[in-house]
Coordinates of C-alpha atoms in Angstrom, one line a residue:
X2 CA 46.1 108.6 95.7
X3 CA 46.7 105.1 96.5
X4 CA 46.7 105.8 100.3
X5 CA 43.4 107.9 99.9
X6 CA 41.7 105.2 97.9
X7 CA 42.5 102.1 100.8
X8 CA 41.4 104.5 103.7
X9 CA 38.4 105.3 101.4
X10 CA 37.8 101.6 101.3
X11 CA 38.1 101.1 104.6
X12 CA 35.3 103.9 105.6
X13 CA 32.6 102.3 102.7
X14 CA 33.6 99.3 104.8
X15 CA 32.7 100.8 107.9
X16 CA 29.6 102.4 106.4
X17 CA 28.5 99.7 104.4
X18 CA 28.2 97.3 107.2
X19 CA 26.8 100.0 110.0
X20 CA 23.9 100.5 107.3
X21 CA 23.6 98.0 105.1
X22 CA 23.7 94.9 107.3
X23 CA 20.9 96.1 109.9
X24 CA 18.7 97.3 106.9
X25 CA 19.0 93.8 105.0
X26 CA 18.1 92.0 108.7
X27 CA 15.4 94.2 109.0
X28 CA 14.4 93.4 105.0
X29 CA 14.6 90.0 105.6
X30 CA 12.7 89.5 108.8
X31 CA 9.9 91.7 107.7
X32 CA 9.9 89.1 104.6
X33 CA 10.0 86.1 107.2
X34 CA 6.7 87.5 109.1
X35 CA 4.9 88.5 106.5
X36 CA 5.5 85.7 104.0
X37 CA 5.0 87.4 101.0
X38 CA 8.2 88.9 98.8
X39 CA 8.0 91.7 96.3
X40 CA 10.2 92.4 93.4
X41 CA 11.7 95.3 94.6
X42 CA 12.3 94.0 98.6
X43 CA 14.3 91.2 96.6
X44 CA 16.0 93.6 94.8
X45 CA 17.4 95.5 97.8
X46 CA 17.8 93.0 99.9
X47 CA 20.3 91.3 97.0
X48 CA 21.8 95.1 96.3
X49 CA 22.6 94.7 100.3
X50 CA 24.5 91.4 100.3
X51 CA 26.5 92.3 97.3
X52 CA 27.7 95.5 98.4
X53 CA 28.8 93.6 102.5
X54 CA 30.5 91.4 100.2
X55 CA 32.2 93.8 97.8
X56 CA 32.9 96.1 100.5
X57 CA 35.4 93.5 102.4
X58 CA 36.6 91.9 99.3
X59 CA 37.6 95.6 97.6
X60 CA 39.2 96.3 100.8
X61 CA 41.2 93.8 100.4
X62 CA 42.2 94.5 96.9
X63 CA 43.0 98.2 98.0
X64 CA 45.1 97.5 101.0
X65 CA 47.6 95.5 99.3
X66 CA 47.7 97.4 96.4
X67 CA 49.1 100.1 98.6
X68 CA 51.9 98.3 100.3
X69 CA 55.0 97.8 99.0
X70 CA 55.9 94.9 101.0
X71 CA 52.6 92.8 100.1
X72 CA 51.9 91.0 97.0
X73 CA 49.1 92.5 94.8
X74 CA 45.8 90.5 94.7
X75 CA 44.4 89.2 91.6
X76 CA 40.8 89.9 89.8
X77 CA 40.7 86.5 90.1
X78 CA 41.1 85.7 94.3
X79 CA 39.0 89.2 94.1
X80 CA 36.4 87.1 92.8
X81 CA 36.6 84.0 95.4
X82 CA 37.3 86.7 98.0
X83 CA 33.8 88.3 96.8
X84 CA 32.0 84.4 96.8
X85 CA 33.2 83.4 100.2
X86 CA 32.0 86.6 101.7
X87 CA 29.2 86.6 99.9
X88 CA 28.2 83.0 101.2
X89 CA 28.5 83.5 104.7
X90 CA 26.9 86.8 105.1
X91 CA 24.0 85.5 103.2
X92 CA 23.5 82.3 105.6
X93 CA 24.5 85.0 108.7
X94 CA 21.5 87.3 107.7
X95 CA 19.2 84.5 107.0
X96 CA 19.7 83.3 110.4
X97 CA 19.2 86.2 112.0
X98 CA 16.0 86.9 110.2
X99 CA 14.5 84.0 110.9
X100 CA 15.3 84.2 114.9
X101 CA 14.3 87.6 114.9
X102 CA 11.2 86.8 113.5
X103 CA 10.3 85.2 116.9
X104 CA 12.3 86.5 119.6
X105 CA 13.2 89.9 119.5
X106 CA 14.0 90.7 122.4
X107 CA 16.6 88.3 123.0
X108 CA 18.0 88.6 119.3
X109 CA 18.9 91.9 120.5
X110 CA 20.7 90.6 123.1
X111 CA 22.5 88.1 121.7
X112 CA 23.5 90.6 119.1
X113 CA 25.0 93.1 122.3
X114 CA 26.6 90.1 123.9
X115 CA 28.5 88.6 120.2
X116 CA 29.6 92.0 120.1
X117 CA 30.9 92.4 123.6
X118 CA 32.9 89.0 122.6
X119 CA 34.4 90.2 119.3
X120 CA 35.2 93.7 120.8
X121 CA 37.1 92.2 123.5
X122 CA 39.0 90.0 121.6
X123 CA 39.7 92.3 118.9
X124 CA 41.3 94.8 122.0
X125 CA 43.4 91.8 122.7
X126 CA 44.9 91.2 119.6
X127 CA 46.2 94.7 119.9
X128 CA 45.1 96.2 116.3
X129 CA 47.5 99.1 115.3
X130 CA 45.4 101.4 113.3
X131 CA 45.5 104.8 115.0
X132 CA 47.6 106.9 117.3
X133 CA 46.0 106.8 120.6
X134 CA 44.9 104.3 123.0
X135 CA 41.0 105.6 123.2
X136 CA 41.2 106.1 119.3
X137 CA 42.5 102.1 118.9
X138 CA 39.8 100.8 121.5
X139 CA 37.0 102.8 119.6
X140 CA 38.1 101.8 116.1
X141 CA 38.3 98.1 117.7
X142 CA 34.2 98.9 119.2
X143 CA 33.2 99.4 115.5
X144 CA 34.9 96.6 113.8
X145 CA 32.8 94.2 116.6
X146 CA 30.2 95.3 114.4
X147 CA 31.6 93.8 111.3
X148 CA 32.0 90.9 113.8
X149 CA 28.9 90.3 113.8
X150 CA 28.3 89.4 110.2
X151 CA 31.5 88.2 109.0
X152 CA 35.3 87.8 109.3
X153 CA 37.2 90.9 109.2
X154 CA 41.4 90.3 109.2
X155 CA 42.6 93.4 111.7
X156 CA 45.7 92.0 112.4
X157 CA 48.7 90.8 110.5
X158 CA 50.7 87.3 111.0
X159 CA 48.9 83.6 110.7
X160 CA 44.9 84.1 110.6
X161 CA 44.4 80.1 110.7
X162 CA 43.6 79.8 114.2
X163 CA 41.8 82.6 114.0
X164 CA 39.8 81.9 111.0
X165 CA 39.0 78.1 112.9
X166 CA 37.8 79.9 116.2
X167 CA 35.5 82.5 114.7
X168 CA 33.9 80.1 112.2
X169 CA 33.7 77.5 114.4
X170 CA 31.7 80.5 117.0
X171 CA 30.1 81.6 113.6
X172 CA 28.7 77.5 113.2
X173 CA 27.4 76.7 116.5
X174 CA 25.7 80.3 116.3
X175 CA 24.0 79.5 113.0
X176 CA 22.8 76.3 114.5
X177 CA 21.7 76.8 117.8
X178 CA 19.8 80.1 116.5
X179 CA 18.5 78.2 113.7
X180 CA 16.8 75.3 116.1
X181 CA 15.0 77.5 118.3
X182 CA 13.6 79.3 115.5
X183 CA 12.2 76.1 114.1
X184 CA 11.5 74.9 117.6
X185 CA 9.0 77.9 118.4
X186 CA 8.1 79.2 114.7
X187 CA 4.6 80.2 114.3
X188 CA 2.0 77.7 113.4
X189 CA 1.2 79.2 110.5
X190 CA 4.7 78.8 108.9
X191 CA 4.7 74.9 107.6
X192 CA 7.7 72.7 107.5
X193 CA 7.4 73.0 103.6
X194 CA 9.1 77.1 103.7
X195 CA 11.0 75.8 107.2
X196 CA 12.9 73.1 106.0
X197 CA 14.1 74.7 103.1
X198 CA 15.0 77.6 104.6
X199 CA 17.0 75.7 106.9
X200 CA 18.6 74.1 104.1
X201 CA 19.5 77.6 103.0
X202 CA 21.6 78.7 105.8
X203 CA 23.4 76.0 106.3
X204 CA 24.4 75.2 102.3
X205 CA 25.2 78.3 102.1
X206 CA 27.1 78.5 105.3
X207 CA 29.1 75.6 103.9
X208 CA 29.8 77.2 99.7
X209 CA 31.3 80.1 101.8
X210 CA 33.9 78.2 104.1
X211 CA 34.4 76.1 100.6
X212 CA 35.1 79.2 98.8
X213 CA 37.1 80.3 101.7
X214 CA 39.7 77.4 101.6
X215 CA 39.9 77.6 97.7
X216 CA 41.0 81.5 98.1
X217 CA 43.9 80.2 100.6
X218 CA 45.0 76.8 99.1
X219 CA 45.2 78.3 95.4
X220 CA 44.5 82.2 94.7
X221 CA 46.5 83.5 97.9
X222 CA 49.2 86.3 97.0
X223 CA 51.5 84.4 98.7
X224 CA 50.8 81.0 97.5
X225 CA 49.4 78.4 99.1
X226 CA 48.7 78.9 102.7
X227 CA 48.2 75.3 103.9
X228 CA 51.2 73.3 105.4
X229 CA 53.2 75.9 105.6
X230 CA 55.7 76.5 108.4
X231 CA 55.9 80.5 109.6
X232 CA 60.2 80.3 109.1
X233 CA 59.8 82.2 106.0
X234 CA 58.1 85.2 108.1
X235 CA 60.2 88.4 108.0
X236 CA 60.1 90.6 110.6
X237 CA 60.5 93.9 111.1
X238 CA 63.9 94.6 111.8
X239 CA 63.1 98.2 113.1
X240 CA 61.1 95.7 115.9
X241 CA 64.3 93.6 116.7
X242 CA 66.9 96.0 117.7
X243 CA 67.1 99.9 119.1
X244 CA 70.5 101.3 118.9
X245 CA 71.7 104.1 120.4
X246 CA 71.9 107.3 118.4
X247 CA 75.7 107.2 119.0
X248 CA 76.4 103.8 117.7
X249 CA 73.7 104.8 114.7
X250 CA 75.8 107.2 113.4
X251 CA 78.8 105.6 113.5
X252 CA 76.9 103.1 111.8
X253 CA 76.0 105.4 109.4
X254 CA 79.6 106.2 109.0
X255 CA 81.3 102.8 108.9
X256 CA 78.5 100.9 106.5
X257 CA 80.5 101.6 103.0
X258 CA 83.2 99.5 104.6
X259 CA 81.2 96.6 105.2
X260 CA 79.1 96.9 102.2
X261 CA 80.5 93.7 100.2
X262 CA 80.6 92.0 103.4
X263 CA 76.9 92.5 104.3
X264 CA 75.9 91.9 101.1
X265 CA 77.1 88.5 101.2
X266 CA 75.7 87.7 104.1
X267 CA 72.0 88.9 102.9
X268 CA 72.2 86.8 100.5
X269 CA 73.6 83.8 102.1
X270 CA 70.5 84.2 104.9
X271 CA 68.4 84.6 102.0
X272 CA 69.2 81.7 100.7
X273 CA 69.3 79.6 103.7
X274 CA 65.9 81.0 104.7
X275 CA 64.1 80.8 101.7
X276 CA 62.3 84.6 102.0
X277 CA 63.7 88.0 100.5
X278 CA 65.7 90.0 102.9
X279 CA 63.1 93.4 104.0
X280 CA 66.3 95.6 102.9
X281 CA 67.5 95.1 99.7
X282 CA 69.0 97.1 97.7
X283 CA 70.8 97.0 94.4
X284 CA 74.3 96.5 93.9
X285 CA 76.9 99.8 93.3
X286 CA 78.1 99.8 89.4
X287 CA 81.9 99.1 89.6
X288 CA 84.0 102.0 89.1
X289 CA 85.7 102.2 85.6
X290 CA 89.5 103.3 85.4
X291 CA 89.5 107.2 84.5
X292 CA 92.4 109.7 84.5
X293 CA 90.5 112.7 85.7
X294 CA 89.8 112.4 89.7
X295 CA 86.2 111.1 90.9
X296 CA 84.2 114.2 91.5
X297 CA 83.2 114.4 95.4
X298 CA 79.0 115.5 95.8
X299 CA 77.2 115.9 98.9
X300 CA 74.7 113.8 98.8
X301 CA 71.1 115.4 100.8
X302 CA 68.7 113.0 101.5
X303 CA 65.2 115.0 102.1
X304 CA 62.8 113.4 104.6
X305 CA 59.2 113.8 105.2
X306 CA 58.2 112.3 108.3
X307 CA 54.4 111.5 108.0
X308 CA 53.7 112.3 111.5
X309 CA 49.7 112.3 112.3
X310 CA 48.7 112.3 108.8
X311 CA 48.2 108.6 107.8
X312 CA 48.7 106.6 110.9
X313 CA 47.8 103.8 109.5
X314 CA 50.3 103.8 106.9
X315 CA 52.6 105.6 108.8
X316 CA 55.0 102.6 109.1
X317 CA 54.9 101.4 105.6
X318 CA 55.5 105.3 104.4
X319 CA 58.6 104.9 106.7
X320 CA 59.9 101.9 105.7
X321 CA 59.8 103.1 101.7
X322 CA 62.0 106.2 102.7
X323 CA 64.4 103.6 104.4
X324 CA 64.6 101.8 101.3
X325 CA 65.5 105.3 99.8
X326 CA 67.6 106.6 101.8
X327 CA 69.8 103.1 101.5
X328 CA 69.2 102.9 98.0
X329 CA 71.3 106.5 98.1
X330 CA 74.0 106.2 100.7
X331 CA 75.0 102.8 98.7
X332 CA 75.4 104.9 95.6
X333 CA 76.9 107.7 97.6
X334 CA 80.8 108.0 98.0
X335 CA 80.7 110.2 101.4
X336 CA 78.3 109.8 103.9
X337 CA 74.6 112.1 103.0
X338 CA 73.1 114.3 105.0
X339 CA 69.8 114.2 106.2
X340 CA 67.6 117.4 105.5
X341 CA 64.3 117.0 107.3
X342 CA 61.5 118.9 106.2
X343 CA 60.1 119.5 110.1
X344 CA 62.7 120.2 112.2
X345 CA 60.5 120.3 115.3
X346 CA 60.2 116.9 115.2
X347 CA 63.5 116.0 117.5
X348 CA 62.1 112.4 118.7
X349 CA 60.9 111.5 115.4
X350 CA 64.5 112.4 113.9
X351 CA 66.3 110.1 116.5
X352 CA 63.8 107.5 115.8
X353 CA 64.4 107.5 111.7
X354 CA 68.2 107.9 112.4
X355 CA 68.0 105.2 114.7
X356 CA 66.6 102.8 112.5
X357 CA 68.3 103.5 109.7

């Protein structure tokens, strides 16, 4: 349920920004050339910006609620999460509006051209959300969209640099849009709704990037995120190493042995490092004197292997089974077997075994 609720996020996501966002441009501009603004085109066009804003901040919310290795968001950074989206879309819109109130044409490409940019270097950050290449390149074509209007994280590790280049992109937009529109604005529209409207975008422009740094300097899951050095990032170990299948099940074989040993050592890296080791499991209860024999069990360890059926979360999925399956061995006095539920999946098999 709690994978099917973060992809259903992610598609009112999607949805909300393909619809939403063009309609509240096209509410807003029609506002701008008309100057006159009913009750009801203020209430949508509000309805509009709230749900942009909600849809990226409940995202959020529902992505880390459904990964064990990520720290659950609060209501609270929900709610500066919500503001500092909130912000900058409004003064994005607004912008928009008021140059496509005067040059259509060439808002529409400039719109094609920002969205070429992001596309492009969204492919490069190499985004791993489906199987395929084609698949990844047209999931990476959509999120430009979201490009568009506001920041969108797609891809894990330090977003600092990233967050300073596309705000900085996001700024000079804003203001080099914003001066031709009050460059070549109709004569009819006086500096008395121009001015104000200017002051608008840009206020607001600058409550979201305020909001922004408040989420990461005091609401962050992970604590502050300023003046921070990356030594406390854990990698994957699956990532680091690839062992033969041989030398895995040997592994396999000879890991009781070393169990004190390694255990140690976790711990001492832990401590040295200052971050959680990605494997940790709990320590075996010691063995009490008894005068009948220990019974011998087979331990079965039963694997799923959630092939094509949640890419996204198809790594997470394996990395809680990992934790499982060495949560069991450790408690297991022979070695377990491994019972796979698919047994046509022969590369898949090596792979887990591999890892593990």
């Amino acid at each position: 349920m709690v994978y099917e609720y973060a992809d259903v996020s992610m598609l009112h996501l999607l949805a909300t920004f393909l619809e939403s966002a063009p309609q509240l441009v096209l509410q807003l501009c029609i506002i701008v050339q008309t100057h006159s603004l009913q009750a009801l085109q203020g209430f949508t066009a509000a309805a509009s910006l709230v749900s942009l804003a909600w849809a990226l901040a409940s995202y959020q919310k529902a992505l880390r609620d459904s990964r064990d290795d990520k720290k659950p968001i609060s209501y609270m950074a929900v709610v500066i999460q919500f503001c500092w989206h909130f912000f900058t879309i409004a003064a994005r819109v607004i912008t928009f509006a008021l140059f496509a109130s005067v040059f259509q044409l060439y808002f529409g490409i400039f719109i094609v051209l920002h969205w070429c940019i992001m596309t492009f270097w969204i492919v490069h950050c190499e985004t791993e959300f489906c199987i395929t290449k084609w698949e990844e390149i047209v999931f990476d074509m959509v999120v430009g969209i979201i490009y568009i209007f506001s920041w969108f994280n797609v891809k894990e590790g330090r977003t600092r640099c990233r967050l300073f280049i596309y705000y900085f992109v996001i700024l000079l937009e804003n203001t080099a849009l914003s001066a031709l529109w009050y460059l070549y604005k109709a004569p009819q529209i006086a500096d008395a709704f121009a001015i104000p409207a200017l002051c608008v975008v840009f206020s607001s422009f600058l409550t979201g990037v305020v909001f922004m740094l408040m989420y990461y300097a005091f609401f962050h899951p992970n604590g502050p995120r300023f003046g921070q050095s990356p030594s406390c990032a854990c990698e994957d170990p699956s990532a680091a190493f690839a062992l033969p299948p041989d030398v895995a099940t040997s592994t396999l074989r000879s890991i009781s042995n070393n169990r004190s040993v390694a255990g140690d050592r976790d711990q001492k890296f832990a401590e040295r490092d200052g971050c959680v080791p990605v494997f940790q499991v709990r320590p075996t209860a010691p063995s009490t004197p008894s005068s009948r024999p220990p019974r011998i069990e087979e331990s079965v360890i039963k694997i799923d292997l959630f092939r094509n059926r949640y890419p996204a979360w198809e790594r997470h999925v394996l990395d809680r089974s990992l934790r499982k399956a060495i949560l069991a061995f450790e408690c297991s006095p022979s070695p377990p077997r491994l019972q796979y539920k698919d047994d046509a999946l022969i590369q898949e098999r090596l792979e887990y075994e591999t890892t593990l």
